[in-house]
Coordinates of C-alpha atoms in Angstrom, one line a residue:
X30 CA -52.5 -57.5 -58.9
X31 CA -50.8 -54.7 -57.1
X32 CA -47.2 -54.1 -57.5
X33 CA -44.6 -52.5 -55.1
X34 CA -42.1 -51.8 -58.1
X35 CA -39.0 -51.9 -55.3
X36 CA -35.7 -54.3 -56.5
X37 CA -35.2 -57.8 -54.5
X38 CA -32.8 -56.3 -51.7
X39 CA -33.4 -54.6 -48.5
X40 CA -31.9 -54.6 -45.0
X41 CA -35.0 -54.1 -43.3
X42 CA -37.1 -57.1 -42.4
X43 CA -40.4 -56.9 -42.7
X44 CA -43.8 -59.0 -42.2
X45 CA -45.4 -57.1 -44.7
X46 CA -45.6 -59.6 -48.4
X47 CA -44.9 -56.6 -49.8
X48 CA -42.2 -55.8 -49.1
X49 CA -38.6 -57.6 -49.9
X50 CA -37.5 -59.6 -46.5
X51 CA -33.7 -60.7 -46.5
X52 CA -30.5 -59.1 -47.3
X53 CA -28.9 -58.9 -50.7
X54 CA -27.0 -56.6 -53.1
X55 CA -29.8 -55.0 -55.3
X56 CA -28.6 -55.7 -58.7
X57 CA -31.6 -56.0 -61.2
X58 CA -30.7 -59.7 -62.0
X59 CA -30.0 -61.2 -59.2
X60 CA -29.0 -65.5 -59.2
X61 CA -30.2 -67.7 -57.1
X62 CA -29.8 -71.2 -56.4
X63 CA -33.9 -71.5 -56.2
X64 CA -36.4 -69.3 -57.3
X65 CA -39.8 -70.1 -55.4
X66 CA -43.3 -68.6 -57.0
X67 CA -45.7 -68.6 -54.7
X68 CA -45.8 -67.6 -50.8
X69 CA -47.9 -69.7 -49.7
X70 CA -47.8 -72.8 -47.1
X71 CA -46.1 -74.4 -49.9
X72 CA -44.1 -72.0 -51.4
X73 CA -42.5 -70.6 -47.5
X74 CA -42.2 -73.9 -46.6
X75 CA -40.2 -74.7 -49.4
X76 CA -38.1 -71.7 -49.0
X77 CA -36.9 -72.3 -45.4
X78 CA -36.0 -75.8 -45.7
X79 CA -33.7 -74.8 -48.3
X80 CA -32.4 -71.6 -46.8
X81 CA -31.6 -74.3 -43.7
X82 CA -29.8 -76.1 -46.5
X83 CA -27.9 -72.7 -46.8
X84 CA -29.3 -72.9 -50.9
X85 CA -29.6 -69.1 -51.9
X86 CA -33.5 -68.8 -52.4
X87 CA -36.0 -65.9 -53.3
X88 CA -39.8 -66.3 -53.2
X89 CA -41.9 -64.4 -55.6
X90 CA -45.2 -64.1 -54.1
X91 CA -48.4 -61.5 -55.5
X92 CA -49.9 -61.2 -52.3
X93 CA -53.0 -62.8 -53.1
X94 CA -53.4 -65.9 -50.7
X95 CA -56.4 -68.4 -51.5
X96 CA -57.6 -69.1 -47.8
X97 CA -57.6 -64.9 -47.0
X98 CA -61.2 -65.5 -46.0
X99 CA -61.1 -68.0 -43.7
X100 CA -61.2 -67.1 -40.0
X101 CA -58.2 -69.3 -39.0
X102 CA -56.9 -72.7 -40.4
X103 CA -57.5 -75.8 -38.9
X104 CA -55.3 -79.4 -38.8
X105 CA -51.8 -77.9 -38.5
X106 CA -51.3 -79.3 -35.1
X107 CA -49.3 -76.5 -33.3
X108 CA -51.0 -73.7 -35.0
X109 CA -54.5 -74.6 -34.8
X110 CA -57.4 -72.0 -35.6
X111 CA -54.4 -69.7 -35.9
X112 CA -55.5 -66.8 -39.1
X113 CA -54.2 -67.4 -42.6
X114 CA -52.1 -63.7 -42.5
X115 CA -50.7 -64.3 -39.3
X116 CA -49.2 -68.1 -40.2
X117 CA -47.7 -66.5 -43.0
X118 CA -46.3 -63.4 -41.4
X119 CA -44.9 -66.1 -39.2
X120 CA -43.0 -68.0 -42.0
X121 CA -42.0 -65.1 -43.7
X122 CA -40.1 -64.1 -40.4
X123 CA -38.7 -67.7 -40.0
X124 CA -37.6 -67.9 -44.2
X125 CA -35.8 -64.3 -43.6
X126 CA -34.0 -65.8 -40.4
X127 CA -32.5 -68.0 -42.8
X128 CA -31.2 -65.9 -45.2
X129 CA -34.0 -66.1 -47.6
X130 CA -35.3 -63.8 -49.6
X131 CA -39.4 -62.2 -50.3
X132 CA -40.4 -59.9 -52.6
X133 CA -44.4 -58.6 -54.1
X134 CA -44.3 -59.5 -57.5
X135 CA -46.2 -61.4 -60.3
X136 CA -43.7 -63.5 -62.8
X137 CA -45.0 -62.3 -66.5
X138 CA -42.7 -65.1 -68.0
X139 CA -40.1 -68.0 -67.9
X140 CA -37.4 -69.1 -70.4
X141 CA -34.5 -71.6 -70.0
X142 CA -31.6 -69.7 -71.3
X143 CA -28.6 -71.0 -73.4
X144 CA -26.7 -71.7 -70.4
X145 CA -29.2 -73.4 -68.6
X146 CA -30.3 -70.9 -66.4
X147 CA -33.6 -69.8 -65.8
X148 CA -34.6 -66.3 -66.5
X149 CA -37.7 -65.2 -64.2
X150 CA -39.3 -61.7 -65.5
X151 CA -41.8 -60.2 -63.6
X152 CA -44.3 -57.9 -64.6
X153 CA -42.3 -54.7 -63.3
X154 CA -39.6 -55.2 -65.5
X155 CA -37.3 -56.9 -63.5
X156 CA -35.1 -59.8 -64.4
X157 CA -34.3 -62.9 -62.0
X158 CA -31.9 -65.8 -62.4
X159 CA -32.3 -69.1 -61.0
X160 CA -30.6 -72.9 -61.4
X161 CA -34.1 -74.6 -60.1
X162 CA -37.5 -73.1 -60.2
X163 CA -40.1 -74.1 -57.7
X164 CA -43.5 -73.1 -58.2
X165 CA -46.6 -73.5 -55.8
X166 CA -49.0 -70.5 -57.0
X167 CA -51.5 -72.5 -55.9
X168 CA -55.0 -72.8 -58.1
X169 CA -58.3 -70.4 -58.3
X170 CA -61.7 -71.5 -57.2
X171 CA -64.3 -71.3 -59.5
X172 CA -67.6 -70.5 -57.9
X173 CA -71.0 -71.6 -59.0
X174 CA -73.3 -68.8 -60.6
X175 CA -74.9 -67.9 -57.8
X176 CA -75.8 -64.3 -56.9
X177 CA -73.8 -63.5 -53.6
X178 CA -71.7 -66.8 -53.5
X179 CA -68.4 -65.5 -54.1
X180 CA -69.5 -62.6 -51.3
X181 CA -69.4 -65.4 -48.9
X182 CA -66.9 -67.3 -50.1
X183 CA -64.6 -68.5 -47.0
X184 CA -67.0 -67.1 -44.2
X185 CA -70.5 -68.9 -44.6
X186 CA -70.0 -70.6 -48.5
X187 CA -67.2 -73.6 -47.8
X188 CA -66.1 -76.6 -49.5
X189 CA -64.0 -78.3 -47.0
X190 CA -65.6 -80.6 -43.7
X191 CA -62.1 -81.0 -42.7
X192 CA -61.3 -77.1 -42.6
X193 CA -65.0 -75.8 -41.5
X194 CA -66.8 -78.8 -40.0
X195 CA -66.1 -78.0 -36.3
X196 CA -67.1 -74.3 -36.8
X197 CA -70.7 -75.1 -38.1
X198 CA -71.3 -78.0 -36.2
X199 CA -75.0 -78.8 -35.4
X200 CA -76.2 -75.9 -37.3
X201 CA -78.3 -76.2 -40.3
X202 CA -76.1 -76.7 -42.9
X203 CA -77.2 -76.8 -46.8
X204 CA -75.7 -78.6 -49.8
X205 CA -75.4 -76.9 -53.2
X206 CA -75.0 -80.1 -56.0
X207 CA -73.6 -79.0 -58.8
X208 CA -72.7 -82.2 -60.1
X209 CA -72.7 -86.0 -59.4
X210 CA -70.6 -85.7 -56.1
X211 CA -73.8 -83.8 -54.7
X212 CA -74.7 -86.8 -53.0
X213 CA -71.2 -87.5 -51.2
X214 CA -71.2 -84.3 -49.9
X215 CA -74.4 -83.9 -48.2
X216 CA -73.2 -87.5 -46.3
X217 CA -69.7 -86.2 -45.9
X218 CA -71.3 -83.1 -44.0
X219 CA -74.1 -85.3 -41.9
X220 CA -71.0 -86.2 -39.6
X221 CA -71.1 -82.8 -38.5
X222 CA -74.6 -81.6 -38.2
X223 CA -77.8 -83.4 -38.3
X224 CA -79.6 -80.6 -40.2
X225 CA -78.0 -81.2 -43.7
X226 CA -80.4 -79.9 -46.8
X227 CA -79.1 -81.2 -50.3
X228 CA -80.4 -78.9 -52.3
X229 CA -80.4 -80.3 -56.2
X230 CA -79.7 -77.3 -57.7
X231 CA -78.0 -78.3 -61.3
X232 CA -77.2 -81.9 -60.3
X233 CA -78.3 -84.7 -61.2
X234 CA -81.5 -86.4 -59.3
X235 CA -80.5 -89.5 -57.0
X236 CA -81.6 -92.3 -57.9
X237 CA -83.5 -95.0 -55.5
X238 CA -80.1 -96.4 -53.8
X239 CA -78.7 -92.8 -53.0
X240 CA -82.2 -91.4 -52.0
X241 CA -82.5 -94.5 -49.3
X242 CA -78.6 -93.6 -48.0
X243 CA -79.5 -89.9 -47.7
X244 CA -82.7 -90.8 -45.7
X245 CA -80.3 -93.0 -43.5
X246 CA -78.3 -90.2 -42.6
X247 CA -81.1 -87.6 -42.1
X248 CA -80.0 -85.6 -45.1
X249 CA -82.9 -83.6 -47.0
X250 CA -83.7 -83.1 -50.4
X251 CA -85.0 -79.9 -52.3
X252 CA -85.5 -79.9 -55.8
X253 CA -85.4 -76.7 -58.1
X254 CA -82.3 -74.6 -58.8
X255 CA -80.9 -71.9 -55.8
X256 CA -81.5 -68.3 -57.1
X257 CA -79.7 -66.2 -54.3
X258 CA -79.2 -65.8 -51.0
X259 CA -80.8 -64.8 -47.9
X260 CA -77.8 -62.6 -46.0
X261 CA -78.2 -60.6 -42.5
X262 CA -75.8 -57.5 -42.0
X263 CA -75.4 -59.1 -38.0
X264 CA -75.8 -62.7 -38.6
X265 CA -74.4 -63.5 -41.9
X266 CA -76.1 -66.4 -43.8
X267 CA -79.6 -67.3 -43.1
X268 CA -80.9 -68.9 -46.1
X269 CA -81.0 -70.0 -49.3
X270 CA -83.8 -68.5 -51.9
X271 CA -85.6 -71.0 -54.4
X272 CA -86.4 -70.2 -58.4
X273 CA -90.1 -70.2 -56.8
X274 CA -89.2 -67.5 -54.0
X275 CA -89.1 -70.0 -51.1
X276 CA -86.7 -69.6 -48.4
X277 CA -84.8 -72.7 -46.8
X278 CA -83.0 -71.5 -43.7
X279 CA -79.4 -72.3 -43.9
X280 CA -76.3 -71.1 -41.7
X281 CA -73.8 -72.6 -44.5
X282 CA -73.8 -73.4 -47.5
X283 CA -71.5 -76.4 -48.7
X284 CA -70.0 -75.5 -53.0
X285 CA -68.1 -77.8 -55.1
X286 CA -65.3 -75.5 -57.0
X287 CA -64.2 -76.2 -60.0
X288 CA -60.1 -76.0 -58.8
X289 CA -58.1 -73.8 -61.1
X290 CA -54.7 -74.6 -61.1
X291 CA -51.9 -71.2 -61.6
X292 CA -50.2 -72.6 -63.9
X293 CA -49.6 -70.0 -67.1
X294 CA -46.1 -69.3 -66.6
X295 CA -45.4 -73.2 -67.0
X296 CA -46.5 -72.8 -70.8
X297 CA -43.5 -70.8 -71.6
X298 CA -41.5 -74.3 -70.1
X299 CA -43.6 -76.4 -72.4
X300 CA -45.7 -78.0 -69.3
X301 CA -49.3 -78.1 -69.6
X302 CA -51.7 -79.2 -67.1
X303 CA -54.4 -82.2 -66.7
X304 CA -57.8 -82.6 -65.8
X305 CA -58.5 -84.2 -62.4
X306 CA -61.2 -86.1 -61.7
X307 CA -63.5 -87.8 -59.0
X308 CA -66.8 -90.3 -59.5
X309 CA -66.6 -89.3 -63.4
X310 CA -66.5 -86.0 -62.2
X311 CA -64.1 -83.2 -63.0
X312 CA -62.6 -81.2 -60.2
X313 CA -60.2 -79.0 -61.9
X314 CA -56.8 -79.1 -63.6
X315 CA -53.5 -79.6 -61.6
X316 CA -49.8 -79.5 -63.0
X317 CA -48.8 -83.2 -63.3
X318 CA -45.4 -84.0 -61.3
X319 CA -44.1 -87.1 -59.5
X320 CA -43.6 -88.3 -55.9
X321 CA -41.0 -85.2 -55.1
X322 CA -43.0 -82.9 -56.9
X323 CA -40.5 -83.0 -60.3
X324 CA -42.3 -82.1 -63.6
X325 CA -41.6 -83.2 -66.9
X326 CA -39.8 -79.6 -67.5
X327 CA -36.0 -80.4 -66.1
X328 CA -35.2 -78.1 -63.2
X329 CA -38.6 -77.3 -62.3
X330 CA -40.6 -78.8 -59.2
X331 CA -44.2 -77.6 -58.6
X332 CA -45.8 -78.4 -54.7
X333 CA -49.3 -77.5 -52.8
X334 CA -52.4 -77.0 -54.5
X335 CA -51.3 -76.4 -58.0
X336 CA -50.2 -79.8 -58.4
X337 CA -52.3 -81.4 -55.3
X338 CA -55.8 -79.6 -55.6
X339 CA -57.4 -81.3 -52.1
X340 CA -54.5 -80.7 -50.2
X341 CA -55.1 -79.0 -47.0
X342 CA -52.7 -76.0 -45.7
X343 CA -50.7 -78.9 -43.5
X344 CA -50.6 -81.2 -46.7
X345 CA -49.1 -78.1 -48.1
X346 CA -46.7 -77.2 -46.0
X347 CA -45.4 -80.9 -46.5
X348 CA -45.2 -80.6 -50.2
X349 CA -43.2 -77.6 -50.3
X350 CA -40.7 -79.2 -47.5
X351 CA -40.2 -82.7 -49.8
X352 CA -39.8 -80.6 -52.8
X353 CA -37.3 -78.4 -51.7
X354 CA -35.2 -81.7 -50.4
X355 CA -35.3 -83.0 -53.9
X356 CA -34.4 -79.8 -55.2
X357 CA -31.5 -79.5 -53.1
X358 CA -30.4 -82.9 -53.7
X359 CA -30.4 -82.3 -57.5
X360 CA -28.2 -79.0 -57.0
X361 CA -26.0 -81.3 -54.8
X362 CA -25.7 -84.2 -57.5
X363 CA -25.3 -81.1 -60.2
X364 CA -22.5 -79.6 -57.9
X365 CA -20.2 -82.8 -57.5
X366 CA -20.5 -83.8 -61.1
X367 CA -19.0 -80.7 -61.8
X368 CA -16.6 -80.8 -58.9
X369 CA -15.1 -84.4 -60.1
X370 CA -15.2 -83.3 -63.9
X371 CA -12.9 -79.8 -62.0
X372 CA -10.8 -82.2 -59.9
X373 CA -9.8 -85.0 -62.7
X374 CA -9.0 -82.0 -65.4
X375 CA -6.7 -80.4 -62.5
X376 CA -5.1 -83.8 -61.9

């Protein structure tokens, strides 16, 4: 991950991640009410609702967003098809309006120090303070093993009917199982187009009642495992390439991930994460928290994909605006403790 080595402060705003966006006084250990990690949907949203709450806040972000692929994201009603960069060039202005803060970084490690504080060190040597950490770095998608999958990751490879649907409607549209959730997929994706292929790849074969539901829908089946595939310099996926040589024409291809969360750092807090799973099937691992995104680590909140691996940019967004609100109202009930403890020793 690439590293702009420059301190936290800078007058200049700017939209570029990184760069630092926000004012401040450039000492190497800075404190801050909240320290985000992650500039994502999650993470900015986080940051401006607290920056609203006028909480001091600086978001750590290593410039490495999960949906850069994508041509535009899709459900956020007002911003509709808008691209990935430009949504967050937009909250990054909007968190900066507020006071908050951005810089390029990647956090090499967290501690809790004696006096309760946490110390945030990224991997350029410098040294953060913070009362609450928030972290939303958001998870990795593991790609099958596939020659030229990851290539296409984003464009013509996708995951998500609810993010891609619309933009492949009616074309010819193939399903790679991987797993037992093969089968759901290729009927999930029929609503779109009525040229689904499942392709059986490494899952398992349907049995009689799922073979009679696929047939319903008008969802093919191809045995034998995918092998590579077919890509045009103009027209981007055509096919998909058999262990035999055959050629199924495809204009997407439809992958189950196995979702990653980003969750190192939390190791260093004693957190660990869990496995999640669907239909006896595992989708990935995810940072346990509960309804307002606290984990079991006191002080720390985790929101958006790293603790929520099938939320969508919108769901999000939302995460990272409940989580900061607890946050804020932990700092509050931290703050008045301490103010009555100050106002019955003065009386």
């Amino acid at each position: 991950m690439r590293e702009n080595g420059q301190d936290f402060a800078a007058d200049a705003v700017s939209t570029d991640a990184g760069d630092v966006v926000g004012s401040g006084s450039g000492d190497r250990e800075r404190r801050y009410d909240v320290v985000v990690v992650g500039g994502g949907a999650a993470g900015l949203s986080a940051a401006l609702t607290l920056g609203r709450a006028r909480r001091s806040v600086l978001v750590v972000d290593a410039g490495q967003p999960r949906n850069a692929p994508a041509h535009g994201v899709h459900n956020f009603l007002g911003s509709e098809g808008i691209a990935p960069a430009e949504l967050l060039a937009n909250g990054r202005r909007e968190v900066a309006g507020y006071g908050g803060e951005l810089t390029k970084g990647t956090v090499a490690g967290v501690r809790r120090a004696a006096d309760g504080d946490f110390r945030v060190g990224l991997v350029d040597g410098r040294s953060i303070r913070a009362r609450r950490l928030l972290v939303t770095t958001g998870l990795v998608d593991e790609l099958p093993a596939v020659p030229g999958l990851a290539e296409r990751w984003g464009r013509e490879v996708l995951h998500c009917p609810y993010c891609h649907g619309w933009e492949v409607r009616d074309q010819p549209i193939g399903v790679l199982a991987t797993g037992p959730m093969g089968v759901e997929q290729a009927l999930m994706w029929s609503q779109w187009s009525g040229r689904v292929t499942l392709f059986l790849h490494t899952g398992p074969e349907p049995d009689d009642e799922a073979y009679e539901r696929l047939a319903a829908r008008g969802v093919g089946v191809v045995d034998g495992e995918v092998r590579a595939l077919r890509v045009d310099d103009r027209d981007g996926l055509t096919g998909v390439v058999l262990a035999g040589g055959t050629t199924v024409p495809v204009r997407a291809l439809v992958v189950a991930p196995r979702f990653t969360a980003r969750a190192a750092l939390l190791s260093d807090l004693g957190l660990e994460t869990r496995e999640a799973e669907m239909g006896g099937h595992v989708l990935g691992t995810y940072v346990p928290t509960d309804a307002s995104g606290a984990t079991a680590a006191p002080g720390v909140w985790a929101a958006g994909n790293v603790t929520d691996l099938v939320a969508t940019v919108v769901g999000s967004a939302d995460s990272g605006m409940r989580a900061a609100a607890a946050v804020n109202a932990d700092l509050i009930a931290e703050e008045t403790r301490q103010a009555v403890g100050t106002r019955r020793t003065s009386g």
